[in-house]
Coordinates of C-alpha atoms in Angstrom, one line a residue:
M1 CA -8.8 -13.8 192.0
A2 CA -10.5 -11.7 189.4
G3 CA -9.0 -11.9 186.0
G4 CA -10.6 -14.6 183.9
K5 CA -12.1 -16.4 186.9
G6 CA -15.4 -17.5 188.2
R7 CA -16.2 -19.7 191.2
V8 CA -13.1 -21.7 192.0
R9 CA -13.8 -25.3 192.8
A10 CA -12.5 -27.1 195.9
R11 CA -10.8 -29.8 193.8
T12 CA -8.7 -27.1 192.1
A13 CA -7.2 -26.2 195.4
Y14 CA -6.7 -29.8 196.4
M15 CA -4.9 -30.6 193.2
G16 CA -2.6 -27.7 193.6
F17 CA -1.7 -28.5 197.2
A18 CA -1.3 -32.2 196.4
A19 CA 1.3 -31.4 193.7
F20 CA 3.0 -28.9 196.0
G21 CA 3.3 -31.3 198.9
A22 CA 4.5 -34.2 196.7
F23 CA 7.3 -31.9 195.4
W24 CA 8.5 -30.9 198.8
G25 CA 8.3 -34.5 200.0
V26 CA 10.6 -35.6 197.2
W27 CA 12.9 -32.6 197.9
G28 CA 13.3 -33.5 201.5
A29 CA 14.1 -37.1 200.8
S30 CA 16.6 -36.1 198.0
V31 CA 18.7 -33.5 199.9
P32 CA 21.4 -36.0 201.0
A33 CA 21.7 -37.3 197.4
I34 CA 21.9 -33.7 196.0
R35 CA 24.5 -32.8 198.7
A36 CA 26.6 -35.8 197.7
Q37 CA 26.2 -35.0 193.9
A38 CA 27.4 -31.4 194.5
E39 CA 30.1 -32.5 196.9
L40 CA 29.2 -30.1 199.6
G41 CA 29.8 -30.1 203.4
D42 CA 27.1 -29.3 205.9
G43 CA 28.1 -25.7 206.2
Q44 CA 28.1 -25.2 202.4
L45 CA 24.7 -26.9 202.1
G46 CA 23.2 -24.7 204.8
T47 CA 24.4 -21.6 203.0
A48 CA 23.1 -22.9 199.7
L49 CA 19.7 -23.5 201.2
L50 CA 19.4 -19.9 202.2
F51 CA 19.0 -19.1 198.5
V52 CA 15.6 -20.8 198.6
G53 CA 14.3 -18.1 200.9
A54 CA 16.2 -15.4 199.0
G55 CA 14.3 -16.4 195.8
A56 CA 11.0 -17.0 197.5
L57 CA 10.4 -13.7 199.3
P58 CA 10.4 -11.3 196.4
A59 CA 8.5 -13.8 194.2
M60 CA 5.8 -14.1 196.9
L61 CA 5.4 -10.3 197.0
V62 CA 4.8 -9.8 193.3
T63 CA 2.7 -12.9 192.6
G64 CA -0.5 -11.6 194.2
R65 CA -1.1 -9.0 191.5
A66 CA -0.6 -11.5 188.8
V67 CA -3.1 -13.8 190.5
D68 CA -5.6 -11.0 190.8
R69 CA -5.2 -10.2 187.1
W70 CA -5.0 -13.7 185.5
G71 CA -6.4 -16.0 188.1
L72 CA -6.0 -19.8 187.9
R73 CA -3.9 -19.7 184.8
V74 CA -1.1 -18.3 187.0
A75 CA -1.4 -21.2 189.4
A76 CA -1.4 -23.7 186.5
F77 CA 1.8 -22.1 185.0
L78 CA 3.6 -22.0 188.4
L79 CA 2.9 -25.7 189.2
V80 CA 4.5 -26.6 185.9
M81 CA 7.4 -24.3 186.5
L82 CA 8.0 -25.8 190.0
G83 CA 8.4 -29.3 188.5
V84 CA 10.7 -28.0 185.7
V85 CA 12.9 -26.1 188.1
G86 CA 13.1 -29.0 190.6
T87 CA 14.3 -31.2 187.8
L88 CA 16.8 -28.6 186.7
V89 CA 18.3 -28.4 190.2
A90 CA 18.6 -32.2 190.3
V91 CA 20.4 -32.3 187.0
A92 CA 22.5 -29.1 187.1
G93 CA 23.3 -28.8 190.8
R94 CA 26.9 -30.1 190.6
D95 CA 28.7 -27.6 192.8
F96 CA 28.0 -24.9 195.3
W97 CA 27.4 -22.1 192.8
S98 CA 25.2 -24.0 190.4
L99 CA 23.2 -25.5 193.2
S100 CA 22.8 -22.1 194.9
A101 CA 21.6 -20.5 191.6
G102 CA 19.1 -23.4 191.1
L103 CA 17.8 -23.1 194.6
A104 CA 17.2 -19.4 194.1
L105 CA 15.0 -20.2 191.1
L106 CA 13.4 -23.1 193.0
G107 CA 12.6 -20.7 195.9
A108 CA 11.0 -18.2 193.5
S109 CA 8.9 -20.9 191.8
S110 CA 7.9 -22.4 195.1
G111 CA 7.0 -19.1 196.8
A112 CA 5.0 -17.9 193.8
A113 CA 3.1 -21.2 193.6
D114 CA 2.4 -21.1 197.3
V115 CA 0.7 -17.7 197.0
A116 CA -1.3 -18.8 193.9
I117 CA -2.6 -22.1 195.4
N118 CA -3.5 -20.4 198.7
A119 CA -5.4 -17.7 196.9
A120 CA -7.2 -20.5 195.0
A121 CA -8.1 -22.3 198.2
A122 CA -9.4 -19.0 199.7
S123 CA -11.6 -18.4 196.7
A124 CA -13.0 -21.9 196.8
E125 CA -13.7 -21.7 200.5
R126 CA -15.5 -18.4 200.1
A127 CA -17.5 -19.5 197.0
S128 CA -18.5 -22.9 198.5
G129 CA -18.9 -22.0 202.2
R130 CA -16.9 -25.2 203.0
P131 CA -13.6 -25.4 204.9
V132 CA -11.4 -25.8 201.8
I133 CA -8.3 -24.1 203.2
T134 CA -7.7 -26.4 206.1
R135 CA -8.3 -29.5 204.1
A136 CA -6.1 -28.3 201.3
H137 CA -3.3 -27.8 203.7
G138 CA -4.0 -31.3 205.1
T139 CA -3.7 -32.6 201.5
F140 CA -0.3 -30.9 201.3
S141 CA 0.9 -32.5 204.5
A142 CA -0.3 -35.9 203.5
M143 CA 1.5 -35.6 200.1
V144 CA 4.7 -34.5 201.8
V145 CA 4.7 -37.9 203.6
V146 CA 3.8 -39.8 200.4
G147 CA 6.4 -37.9 198.3
S148 CA 9.1 -38.4 200.9
L149 CA 8.5 -42.1 201.4
S150 CA 8.3 -42.7 197.6
A151 CA 11.5 -40.8 196.9
G152 CA 13.2 -42.6 199.7
L153 CA 12.2 -46.0 198.2
L154 CA 13.4 -45.0 194.8
L155 CA 16.7 -43.6 195.9
G156 CA 17.6 -45.9 198.7
G157 CA 15.8 -49.1 197.8
L158 CA 16.1 -49.1 194.0
G159 CA 19.2 -46.9 193.7
V160 CA 17.8 -44.8 190.8
P161 CA 19.5 -41.5 189.9
V162 CA 18.4 -38.5 191.9
V163 CA 16.7 -36.9 188.9
V164 CA 14.1 -39.7 188.6
P165 CA 11.9 -38.7 191.5
F166 CA 11.9 -35.1 190.3
L167 CA 10.9 -36.2 186.8
L168 CA 8.0 -38.1 188.3
V169 CA 6.8 -35.3 190.5
A170 CA 7.2 -32.9 187.6
A171 CA 4.8 -35.1 185.5
A172 CA 2.4 -35.1 188.5
S173 CA 2.6 -31.3 188.7
A174 CA 1.9 -30.9 185.0
G175 CA -1.1 -33.2 185.4
A176 CA -2.3 -31.0 188.3
A177 CA -1.8 -27.9 186.2
L178 CA -3.9 -29.3 183.4
G179 CA -6.7 -30.0 186.0
V180 CA -6.4 -26.5 187.3
A181 CA -6.5 -25.0 183.8
A182 CA -9.6 -27.2 183.0
D183 CA -11.4 -25.9 186.1
R184 CA -10.5 -22.4 185.2
R185 CA -12.3 -22.7 181.9
T186 CA -15.3 -24.4 183.6
A187 CA -15.4 -21.7 186.3
S188 CA -15.3 -18.9 183.7
G189 CA -18.3 -20.4 181.8
A190 CA -20.2 -20.8 185.1
E191 CA -19.6 -17.2 186.0
G192 CA -21.2 -16.0 182.8
A193 CA -24.3 -18.1 183.5
V194 CA -24.4 -16.7 187.1
R195 CA -24.2 -13.2 185.8
E196 CA -27.1 -13.8 183.3
A197 CA -29.3 -15.4 186.0
A198 CA -28.6 -12.6 188.4
G199 CA -29.0 -9.8 185.9
I200 CA -25.5 -8.6 186.5
P201 CA -23.8 -6.9 183.5
S202 CA -21.0 -8.9 181.9
V203 CA -17.5 -7.3 181.9
G204 CA -14.5 -8.4 179.8
G205 CA -10.8 -8.2 180.6
S206 CA -10.8 -5.3 183.1
A207 CA -13.8 -3.4 184.2
A208 CA -16.6 -1.7 182.4
P209 CA -17.2 1.2 184.6
D210 CA -20.1 2.7 182.5
T211 CA -22.3 -0.4 183.2
V212 CA -21.6 -0.6 186.9
K213 CA -22.8 1.6 189.8
A214 CA -20.0 3.9 191.0
S215 CA -19.8 2.7 194.6
P216 CA -20.4 -0.8 195.8
V217 CA -20.7 0.6 199.3
D218 CA -23.7 2.8 198.7
E219 CA -25.5 1.0 195.9
K220 CA -27.5 -2.3 195.7
T221 CA -28.0 -4.6 192.8
A222 CA -31.3 -5.6 191.4
P223 CA -33.2 -8.5 193.1
V224 CA -31.6 -11.9 192.5
P225 CA -33.5 -15.1 191.9
A226 CA -33.4 -17.3 195.1
G227 CA -31.6 -20.2 193.5
A228 CA -28.8 -17.9 192.2
A229 CA -28.4 -15.8 195.3
S230 CA -25.1 -17.1 196.7
A231 CA -23.5 -17.5 193.3
A232 CA -24.7 -14.1 192.3
E233 CA -23.1 -12.4 195.3
D234 CA -19.6 -13.7 194.3
A235 CA -20.1 -12.7 190.7
E236 CA -21.3 -9.3 191.9
N237 CA -18.2 -8.9 194.0
V238 CA -16.0 -9.5 190.9
V239 CA -17.9 -7.0 188.8
L240 CA -18.2 -4.3 191.5
G241 CA -14.6 -4.8 192.7
A242 CA -13.3 -4.6 189.2
A243 CA -15.1 -1.4 188.6
G244 CA -13.7 0.0 191.9
A245 CA -10.2 -1.0 190.9
A246 CA -10.6 0.7 187.5
R247 CA -11.5 3.9 189.2
G248 CA -8.8 3.7 191.8
R249 CA -11.2 2.9 194.7
H250 CA -10.3 -0.7 195.4
V251 CA -7.9 -0.5 198.3
V252 CA -6.8 -3.3 200.6
R253 CA -5.9 -2.2 204.1
L254 CA -2.4 -3.3 205.0
F255 CA -2.5 -3.2 208.8
P256 CA -4.8 -6.2 209.3
L257 CA -2.9 -8.2 206.7
L258 CA 0.4 -7.5 208.6
V259 CA -1.3 -8.5 211.9
V260 CA -2.4 -11.8 210.5
G261 CA 0.9 -12.4 208.8
G262 CA 2.7 -11.7 212.1
L263 CA 0.6 -14.4 213.8
G264 CA 1.4 -16.7 210.9
A265 CA 5.1 -16.0 211.3
L266 CA 4.9 -17.2 214.9
A267 CA 2.9 -20.3 213.9
F268 CA 5.4 -21.2 211.1
A269 CA 8.4 -20.6 213.4
V270 CA 7.1 -23.2 215.8
E271 CA 6.2 -25.6 213.1
N272 CA 9.4 -25.4 211.1
A273 CA 11.5 -25.5 214.3
H274 CA 10.1 -29.0 215.0
Q275 CA 10.3 -30.1 211.3
S276 CA 13.9 -29.1 211.0
W277 CA 15.2 -30.1 214.5
G278 CA 13.0 -33.0 215.4
A279 CA 15.4 -35.7 214.0
V280 CA 18.4 -33.9 215.5
Y281 CA 16.7 -33.8 218.9
L282 CA 15.9 -37.5 218.8
A283 CA 19.5 -38.4 217.8
D284 CA 21.4 -36.1 220.1
V285 CA 19.2 -36.0 223.2
A286 CA 17.2 -39.2 223.1
G287 CA 20.0 -41.3 221.6
A288 CA 17.9 -42.6 218.7
G289 CA 19.6 -44.3 215.8
P290 CA 19.3 -43.0 212.2
A291 CA 16.1 -44.9 211.4
L292 CA 14.3 -43.8 214.6
A293 CA 15.6 -40.3 214.3
S294 CA 14.2 -40.0 210.8
A295 CA 10.8 -41.0 212.1
G296 CA 10.5 -37.7 213.9
P297 CA 9.7 -35.4 210.9
A298 CA 7.5 -38.2 209.4
V299 CA 5.4 -38.5 212.6
F300 CA 5.1 -34.7 212.8
A301 CA 4.0 -34.4 209.1
A302 CA 1.5 -37.3 209.4
V303 CA -0.1 -35.9 212.6
V304 CA -0.4 -32.4 210.9
A305 CA -2.2 -34.0 208.0
L306 CA -4.6 -36.0 210.1
T307 CA -5.4 -33.0 212.3
R308 CA -6.1 -30.8 209.4
F309 CA -8.5 -33.3 207.9
A310 CA -10.2 -33.8 211.3
A311 CA -10.4 -30.1 212.2
G312 CA -11.4 -29.0 208.7
A313 CA -15.0 -28.6 209.5
L314 CA -14.2 -25.7 211.9
G315 CA -13.1 -23.4 209.1
S316 CA -12.6 -19.8 210.3
R317 CA -15.9 -19.6 212.2
Y318 CA -14.2 -20.0 215.5
A319 CA -10.8 -18.5 214.5
T320 CA -9.8 -17.1 217.9
V321 CA -10.7 -20.2 219.8
V322 CA -8.9 -22.5 217.3
L323 CA -5.8 -20.3 217.3
I324 CA -5.5 -20.2 221.1
S325 CA -6.3 -23.9 221.5
G326 CA -3.8 -24.8 218.8
A327 CA -1.0 -22.6 220.2
V328 CA -1.5 -23.9 223.8
T329 CA -1.4 -27.5 222.5
A330 CA 1.8 -26.8 220.5
A331 CA 3.4 -25.2 223.6
A332 CA 2.5 -28.1 225.8
G333 CA 3.9 -30.6 223.2
T334 CA 7.1 -28.6 222.9
L335 CA 7.6 -28.5 226.6
L336 CA 7.1 -32.2 226.8
V337 CA 9.8 -32.6 224.1
S338 CA 12.1 -30.3 226.1
G339 CA 12.0 -32.5 229.2
A340 CA 12.0 -35.9 227.4
R341 CA 15.0 -38.2 227.2
S342 CA 13.4 -41.3 225.7
V343 CA 12.3 -41.8 222.1
P344 CA 8.7 -42.6 222.8
V345 CA 8.2 -39.5 224.9
V346 CA 9.9 -37.3 222.4
L347 CA 7.7 -38.7 219.6
L348 CA 4.6 -38.1 221.8
G349 CA 5.6 -34.5 222.4
L350 CA 6.2 -34.0 218.6
A351 CA 2.8 -35.5 217.8
L352 CA 1.2 -33.1 220.3
A353 CA 3.1 -30.1 219.0
A354 CA 2.1 -31.2 215.4
A355 CA -1.6 -31.4 216.3
G356 CA -1.4 -27.9 217.7
T357 CA 0.5 -26.2 214.9
A358 CA -1.6 -28.0 212.2
V359 CA -4.6 -25.7 212.6
L360 CA -2.8 -22.3 213.0
F361 CA -1.9 -21.0 209.5
P362 CA -4.9 -22.5 207.7
T363 CA -7.2 -20.8 210.2
L364 CA -5.5 -17.5 209.6
M365 CA -5.9 -17.9 205.9
G366 CA -9.5 -18.6 206.5
V367 CA -9.9 -15.3 208.2
V368 CA -8.3 -13.5 205.3
A369 CA -10.6 -15.4 202.9
A370 CA -13.6 -14.2 204.8
Q371 CA -12.5 -10.6 204.9
V372 CA -11.1 -9.9 201.4
G373 CA -13.1 -10.0 198.1
E374 CA -12.0 -11.7 194.9
V375 CA -10.5 -8.7 193.2
A376 CA -7.8 -8.3 195.9
R377 CA -7.5 -12.0 196.8
G378 CA -4.0 -12.4 195.4
R379 CA -2.6 -9.2 196.8
A380 CA -3.9 -10.0 200.3
T381 CA -2.5 -13.6 200.1
S382 CA 0.9 -12.3 199.0
V383 CA 1.2 -10.0 202.0
V384 CA 0.1 -12.5 204.6
A385 CA 2.1 -15.4 203.1
T386 CA 5.3 -13.3 202.7
V387 CA 5.2 -12.1 206.3
A388 CA 4.4 -15.6 207.6
Y389 CA 7.2 -17.1 205.6
L390 CA 9.7 -14.9 207.5
G391 CA 8.8 -17.0 210.6
F392 CA 9.3 -20.2 208.6
L393 CA 12.8 -19.1 207.7
A394 CA 13.6 -17.9 211.2
G395 CA 12.3 -20.9 213.2
P396 CA 15.3 -23.3 212.6
V397 CA 17.8 -20.4 213.1
Y398 CA 16.1 -19.5 216.3
V399 CA 16.5 -23.0 217.6
G400 CA 20.1 -23.1 216.6
R401 CA 21.0 -19.9 218.4
W402 CA 19.3 -21.0 221.6
A403 CA 20.9 -24.4 221.4
E404 CA 24.3 -22.7 221.2
T405 CA 23.5 -20.6 224.2
T406 CA 21.9 -23.3 226.3
D407 CA 21.3 -26.8 224.8
L408 CA 18.7 -28.4 222.6
S409 CA 16.4 -28.9 225.6
G410 CA 16.6 -25.2 226.4
A411 CA 16.0 -24.3 222.7
M412 CA 12.7 -26.3 222.9
V413 CA 11.6 -24.3 225.9
A414 CA 12.3 -21.1 223.8
V415 CA 10.1 -22.6 221.0
A416 CA 7.4 -23.3 223.5
A417 CA 7.6 -19.6 224.5
L418 CA 6.9 -18.6 220.9
A419 CA 3.7 -20.8 220.9
A420 CA 2.7 -19.3 224.2
A421 CA 3.2 -15.8 222.8
L422 CA 0.9 -16.7 219.9
A423 CA -1.8 -18.0 222.3
A424 CA -1.6 -14.7 224.2
L425 CA -1.6 -12.4 221.2
S426 CA -4.3 -14.2 219.1
W427 CA -7.4 -12.6 220.7
P428 CA -6.2 -9.0 220.9
A429 CA -4.6 -9.1 217.5
L430 CA -7.6 -10.5 215.7
R431 CA -9.9 -8.2 217.6
S432 CA -7.9 -5.2 216.4
A433 CA -7.9 -6.5 212.8
V434 CA -11.5 -7.6 212.4
R435 CA -14.0 -4.9 213.2
T436 CA -17.7 -4.6 212.2
G437 CA -18.0 -2.1 209.4
S438 CA -14.2 -1.9 208.9
P439 CA -13.5 -4.2 205.9
W440 CA -10.0 -5.1 204.8
D441 CA -11.1 -4.7 201.2
H442 CA -13.0 -1.5 200.6
G443 CA -14.3 -2.8 197.4
D444 CA -16.2 -5.5 199.2
L445 CA -17.8 -3.8 202.2
H446 CA -21.2 -5.6 202.2
H447 CA -19.6 -9.1 202.4
A448 CA -17.2 -8.0 205.2
E449 CA -20.1 -6.7 207.2
K450 CA -21.8 -10.1 207.0
I451 CA -18.9 -12.1 208.1
S452 CA -17.5 -9.7 210.7
A453 CA -20.2 -10.6 213.1
R454 CA -19.3 -14.3 212.9
T455 CA -15.6 -13.8 213.8
P456 CA -15.0 -14.3 217.5

């Protein structure tokens, strides 16, 4: 994140993910009411929901460049837009076509916001050296539970119109956007102070090539005071990377981003398979009533949140170990679900699968954060998030196809196979992507060399 940014604070990422999670929690609890309002059957609703993905994918691809240019102001704007569009869908979604059009806009807003807040979390983690990404994703999961329960209480307990929860979450998103914008101004001021302390020339808007060495790979900056060393390195990356970009030298390697995105797609396929089909499995296979069946997704999301907070300290320092352990745990939990016929055992399996999947995508984003500098942060995040999102979309469909071929128990075995494939592929895939002296971001070689030795 280069344009108009300095050192992104951890709280900025947490605010963004909290608003994002609250929105999707409200959405999940409001789907039955929105379906009834639009007078749709299950098949029509399923088709309409495809428009979320149709809107999200192109938006995710193009958002990265905007984030690299304008930084946190993009995240602030998109959080507001998400709340506005969600309210619009709740008000105007009165039939199939109006709902589908609204969901396409909702998908675009959500996908773009997803890229922006993930880029912010990656910037904050790199700047602070703390595991911001995993904890930010934990904040998202926790707020999904809070938003879902709150919306359920408002809609089911108090009988308010469906637009009311969306208005409340839109107000919360606007508040988060104001916080993000305030942090952007603070960070920009801090960056100027860091540059002055480090003796790094100031640049405005784009780059000032005449004041910066031509190649960040071959040249070194002047000595930096000890107290400003870490901060100066980030500011230097912004200056040098911007100069490289202005001269056409700042190139992000696509192959490692596609590799990490592919691993993320497997992780999301397993995660969303459980989120989408957990309640159905409890009802159809374990014979749970509506109340117990609805507990499945809630248990899954709650365990994901707790695991992310608990495992946050690991960061990306042990990426391969965390990925393999998480994938194996998810496979074991899924196999337990596939053989279970009672509600307690199914819930136990879902909890185990949730604990495993919780660490997967945040760890992958941590690897990207360590390997890519600030100037290309948005573009790199766009590629990884878009490829991974394909798995998120495919996961529920994958379960449905296997369930038609065998049954739901057999479909869960197929999901376990995806988790096992992720466990098997993690080490060779990351090894091929992360190599000493082979940075993903050619404008930030010296930082890549430092972290590559720490990646298992």
